mmCIF file of C-alpha atoms in Angstrom:
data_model
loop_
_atom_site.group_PDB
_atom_site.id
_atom_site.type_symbol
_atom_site.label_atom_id
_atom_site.label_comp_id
_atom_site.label_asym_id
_atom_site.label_seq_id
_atom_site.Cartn_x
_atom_site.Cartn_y
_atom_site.Cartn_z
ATOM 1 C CA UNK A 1 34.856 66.112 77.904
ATOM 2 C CA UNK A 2 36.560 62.946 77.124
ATOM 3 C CA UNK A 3 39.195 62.246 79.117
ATOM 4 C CA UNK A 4 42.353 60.382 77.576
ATOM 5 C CA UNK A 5 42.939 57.365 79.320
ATOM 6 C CA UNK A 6 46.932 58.505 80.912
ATOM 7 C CA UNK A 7 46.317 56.852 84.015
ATOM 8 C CA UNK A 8 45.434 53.570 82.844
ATOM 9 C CA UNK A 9 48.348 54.137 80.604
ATOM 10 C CA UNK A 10 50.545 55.181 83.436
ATOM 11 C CA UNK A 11 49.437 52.131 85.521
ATOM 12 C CA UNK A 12 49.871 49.396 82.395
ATOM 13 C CA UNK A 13 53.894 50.650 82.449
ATOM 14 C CA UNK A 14 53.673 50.642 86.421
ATOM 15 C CA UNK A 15 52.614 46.839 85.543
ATOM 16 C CA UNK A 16 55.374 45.722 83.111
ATOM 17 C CA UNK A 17 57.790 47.146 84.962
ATOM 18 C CA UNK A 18 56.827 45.687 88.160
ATOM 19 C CA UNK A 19 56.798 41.854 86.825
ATOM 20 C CA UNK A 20 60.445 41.883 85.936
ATOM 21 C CA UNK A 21 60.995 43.353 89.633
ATOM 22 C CA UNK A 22 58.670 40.554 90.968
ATOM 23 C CA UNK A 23 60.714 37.904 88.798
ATOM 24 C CA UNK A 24 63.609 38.911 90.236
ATOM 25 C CA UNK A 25 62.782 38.904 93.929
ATOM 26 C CA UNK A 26 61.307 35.462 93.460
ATOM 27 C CA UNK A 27 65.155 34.542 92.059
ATOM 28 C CA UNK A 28 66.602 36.415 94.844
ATOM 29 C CA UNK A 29 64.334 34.022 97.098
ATOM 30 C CA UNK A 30 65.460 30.815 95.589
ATOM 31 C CA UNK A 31 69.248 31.756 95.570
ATOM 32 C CA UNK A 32 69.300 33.790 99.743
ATOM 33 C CA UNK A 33 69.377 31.022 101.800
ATOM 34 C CA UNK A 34 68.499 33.815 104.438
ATOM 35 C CA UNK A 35 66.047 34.994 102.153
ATOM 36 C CA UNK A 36 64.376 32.173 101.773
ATOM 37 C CA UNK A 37 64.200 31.067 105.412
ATOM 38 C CA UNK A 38 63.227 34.077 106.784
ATOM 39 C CA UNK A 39 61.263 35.862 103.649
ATOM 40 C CA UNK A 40 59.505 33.432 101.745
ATOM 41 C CA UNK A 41 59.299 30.284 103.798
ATOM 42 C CA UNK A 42 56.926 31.215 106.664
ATOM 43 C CA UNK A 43 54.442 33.144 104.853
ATOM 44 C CA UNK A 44 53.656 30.070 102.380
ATOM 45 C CA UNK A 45 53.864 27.553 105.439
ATOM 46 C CA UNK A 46 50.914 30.012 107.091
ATOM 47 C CA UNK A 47 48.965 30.131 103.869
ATOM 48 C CA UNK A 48 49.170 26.694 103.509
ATOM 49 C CA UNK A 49 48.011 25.647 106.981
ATOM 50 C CA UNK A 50 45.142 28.466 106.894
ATOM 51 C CA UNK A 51 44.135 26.583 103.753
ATOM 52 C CA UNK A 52 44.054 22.941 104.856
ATOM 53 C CA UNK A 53 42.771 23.916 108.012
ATOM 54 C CA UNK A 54 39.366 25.987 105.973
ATOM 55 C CA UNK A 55 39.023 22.999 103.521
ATOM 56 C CA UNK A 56 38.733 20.190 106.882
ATOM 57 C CA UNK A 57 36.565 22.486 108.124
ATOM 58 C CA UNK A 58 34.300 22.807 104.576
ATOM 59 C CA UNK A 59 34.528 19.077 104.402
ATOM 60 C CA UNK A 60 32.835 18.622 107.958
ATOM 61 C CA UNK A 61 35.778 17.668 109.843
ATOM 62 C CA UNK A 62 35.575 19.038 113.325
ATOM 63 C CA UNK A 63 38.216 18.577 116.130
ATOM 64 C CA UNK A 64 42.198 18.915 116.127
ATOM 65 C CA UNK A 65 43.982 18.063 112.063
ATOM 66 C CA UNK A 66 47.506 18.305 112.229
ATOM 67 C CA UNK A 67 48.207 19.483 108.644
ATOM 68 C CA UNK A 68 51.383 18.370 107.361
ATOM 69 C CA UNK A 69 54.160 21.300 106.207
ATOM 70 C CA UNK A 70 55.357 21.848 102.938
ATOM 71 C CA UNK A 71 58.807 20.688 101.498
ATOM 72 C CA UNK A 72 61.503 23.263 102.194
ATOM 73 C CA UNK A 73 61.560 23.891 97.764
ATOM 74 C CA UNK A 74 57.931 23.794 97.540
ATOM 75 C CA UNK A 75 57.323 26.287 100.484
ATOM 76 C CA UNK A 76 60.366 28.283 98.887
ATOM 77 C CA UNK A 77 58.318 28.169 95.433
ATOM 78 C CA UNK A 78 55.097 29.301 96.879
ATOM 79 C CA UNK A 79 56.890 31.919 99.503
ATOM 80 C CA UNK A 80 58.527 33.552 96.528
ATOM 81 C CA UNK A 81 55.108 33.537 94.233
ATOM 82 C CA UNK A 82 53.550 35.078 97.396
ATOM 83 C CA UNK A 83 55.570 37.779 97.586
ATOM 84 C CA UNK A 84 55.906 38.573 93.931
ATOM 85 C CA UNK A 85 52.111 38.888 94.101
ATOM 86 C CA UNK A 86 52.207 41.114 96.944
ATOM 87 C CA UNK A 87 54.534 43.512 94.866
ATOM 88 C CA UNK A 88 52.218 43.722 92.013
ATOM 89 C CA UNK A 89 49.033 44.175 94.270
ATOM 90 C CA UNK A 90 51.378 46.720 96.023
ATOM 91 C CA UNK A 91 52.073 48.277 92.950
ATOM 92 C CA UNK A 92 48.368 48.645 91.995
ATOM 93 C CA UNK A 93 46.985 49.592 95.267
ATOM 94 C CA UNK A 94 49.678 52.317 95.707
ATOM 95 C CA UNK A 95 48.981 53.502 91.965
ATOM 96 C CA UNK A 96 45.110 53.592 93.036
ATOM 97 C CA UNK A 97 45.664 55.469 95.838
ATOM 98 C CA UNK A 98 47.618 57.867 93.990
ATOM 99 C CA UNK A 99 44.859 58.106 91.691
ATOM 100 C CA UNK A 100 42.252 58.761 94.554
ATOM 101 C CA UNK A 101 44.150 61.447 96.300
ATOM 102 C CA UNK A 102 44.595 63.341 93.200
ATOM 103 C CA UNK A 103 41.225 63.169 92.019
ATOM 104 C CA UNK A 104 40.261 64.331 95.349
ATOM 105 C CA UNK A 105 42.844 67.128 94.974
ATOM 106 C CA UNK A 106 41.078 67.891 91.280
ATOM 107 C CA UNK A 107 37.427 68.254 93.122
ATOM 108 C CA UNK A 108 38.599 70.424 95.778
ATOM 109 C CA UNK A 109 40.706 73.070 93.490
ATOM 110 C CA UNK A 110 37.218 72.795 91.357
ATOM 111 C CA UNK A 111 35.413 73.451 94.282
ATOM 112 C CA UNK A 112 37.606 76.780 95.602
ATOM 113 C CA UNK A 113 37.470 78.162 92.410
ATOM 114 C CA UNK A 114 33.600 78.341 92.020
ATOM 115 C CA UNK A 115 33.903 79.516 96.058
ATOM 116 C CA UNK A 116 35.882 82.199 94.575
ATOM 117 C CA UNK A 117 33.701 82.784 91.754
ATOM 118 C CA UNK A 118 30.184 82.720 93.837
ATOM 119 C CA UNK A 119 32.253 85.085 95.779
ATOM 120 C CA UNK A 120 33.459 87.655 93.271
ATOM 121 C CA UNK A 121 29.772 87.309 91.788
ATOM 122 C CA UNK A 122 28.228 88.302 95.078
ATOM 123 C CA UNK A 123 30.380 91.493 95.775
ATOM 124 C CA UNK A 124 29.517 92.575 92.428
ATOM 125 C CA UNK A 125 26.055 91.853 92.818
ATOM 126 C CA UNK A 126 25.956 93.976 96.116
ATOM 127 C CA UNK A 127 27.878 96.854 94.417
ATOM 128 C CA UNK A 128 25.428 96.697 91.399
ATOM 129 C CA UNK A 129 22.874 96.922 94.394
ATOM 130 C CA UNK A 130 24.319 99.371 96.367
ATOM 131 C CA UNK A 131 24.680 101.647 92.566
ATOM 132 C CA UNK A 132 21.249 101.207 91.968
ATOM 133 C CA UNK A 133 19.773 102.402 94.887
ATOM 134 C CA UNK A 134 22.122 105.359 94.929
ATOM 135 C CA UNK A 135 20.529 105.852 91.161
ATOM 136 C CA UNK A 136 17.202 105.557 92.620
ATOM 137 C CA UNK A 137 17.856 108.254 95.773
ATOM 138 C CA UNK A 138 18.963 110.661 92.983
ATOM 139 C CA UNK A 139 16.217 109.694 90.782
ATOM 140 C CA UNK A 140 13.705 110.420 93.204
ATOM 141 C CA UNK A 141 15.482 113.925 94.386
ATOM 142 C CA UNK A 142 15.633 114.734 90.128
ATOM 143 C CA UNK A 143 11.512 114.223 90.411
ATOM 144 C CA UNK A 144 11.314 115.837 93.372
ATOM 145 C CA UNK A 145 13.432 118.861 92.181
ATOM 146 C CA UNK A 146 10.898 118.880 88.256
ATOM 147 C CA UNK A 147 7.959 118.478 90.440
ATOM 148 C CA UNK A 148 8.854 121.460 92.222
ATOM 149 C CA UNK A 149 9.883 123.625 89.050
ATOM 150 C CA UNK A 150 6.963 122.451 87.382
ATOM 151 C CA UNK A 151 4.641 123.291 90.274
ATOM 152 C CA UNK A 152 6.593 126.978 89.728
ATOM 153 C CA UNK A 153 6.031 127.271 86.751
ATOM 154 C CA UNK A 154 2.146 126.418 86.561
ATOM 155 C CA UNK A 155 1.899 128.704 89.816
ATOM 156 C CA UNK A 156 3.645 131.425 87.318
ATOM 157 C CA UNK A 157 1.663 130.610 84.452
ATOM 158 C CA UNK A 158 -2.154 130.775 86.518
ATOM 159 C CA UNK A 159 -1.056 134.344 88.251
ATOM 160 C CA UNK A 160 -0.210 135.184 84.541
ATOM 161 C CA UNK A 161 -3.273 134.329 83.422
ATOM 162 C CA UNK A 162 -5.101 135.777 86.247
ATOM 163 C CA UNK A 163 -3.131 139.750 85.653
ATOM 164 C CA UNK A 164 -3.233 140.082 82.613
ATOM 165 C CA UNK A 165 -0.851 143.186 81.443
ATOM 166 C CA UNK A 166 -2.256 145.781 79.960
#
């Protein structure tokens, strides 16, 4: 069964609607001087050091590198971009999540209803059982119970044969 593609649907709105929301935190950034000191500046100061810091070390240089710290705007800038990235990876990882959990959900309401099934098909299975050997106990006592009239009547039928009436 082909499935139609809601979810990726779903998550392509979750997208465009979470870009004007990241847009408009990275304004909020640039205008909150709070905001900005606090929010976005530390975070891009970290990511830059963490960066200079791995390329000295690719390049070979060992011992103590100061690395210089951005400019208050550019660390703003890149602060800002940061966390309008985070809100869209946010977005994505929280839609996939979602996604998991109810898939998960799907497999397990799957699974209880063929539990129930394998169960309703083994009660009638040992009821069917059950009937049949009742059927054969009373099939036996109906061969049983010929036999015997049979046996009769062939014990009737020689003693006939055997007097005759004259």
């Amino acid at each position: 069964m082909v499935v139609f593609p809601l979810g990726k649907l779903i998550y392509l709105g979750i997208r465009q609607i979470s870009k004007p929301i990241s847009r408009q935190l990275r304004r909020v950034a640039y205008r909150s001087p709070f905001f900005r000191k606090y929010v976005c500046i530390p975070p891009a100061q970290v990511l830059h050091y963490l960066e200079n810091f791995v390329r000295m070390r690719l390049m070979g240089v060992s011992g103590p590198t100061e690395v210089q710290p951005l400019k208050e705007e550019r660390a703003a800038e890149l602060g800002a971009d940061i966390l309008g990235e985070l809100f869209l990876y946010g977005t994505a990882a929280g839609y996939l999540t979602y996604e998991y959990y109810r898939s998960v959900k799907k497999e397990q309401d799957r699974d209880n209803t063929q539990d129930s099934d394998i169960d309703s098909l083994q009660e009638s299975l040992k009821r069917v059982s059950s009937e049949v050997r009742e059927m054969r106990e009373k099939l036996l006592l109906l061969e049983q119970s010929v036999g015997a009239q049979i046996a009769n009547t062939s014990t009737a039928k020689s003693n006939a044969i055997k007097s005759p009436k004259s």
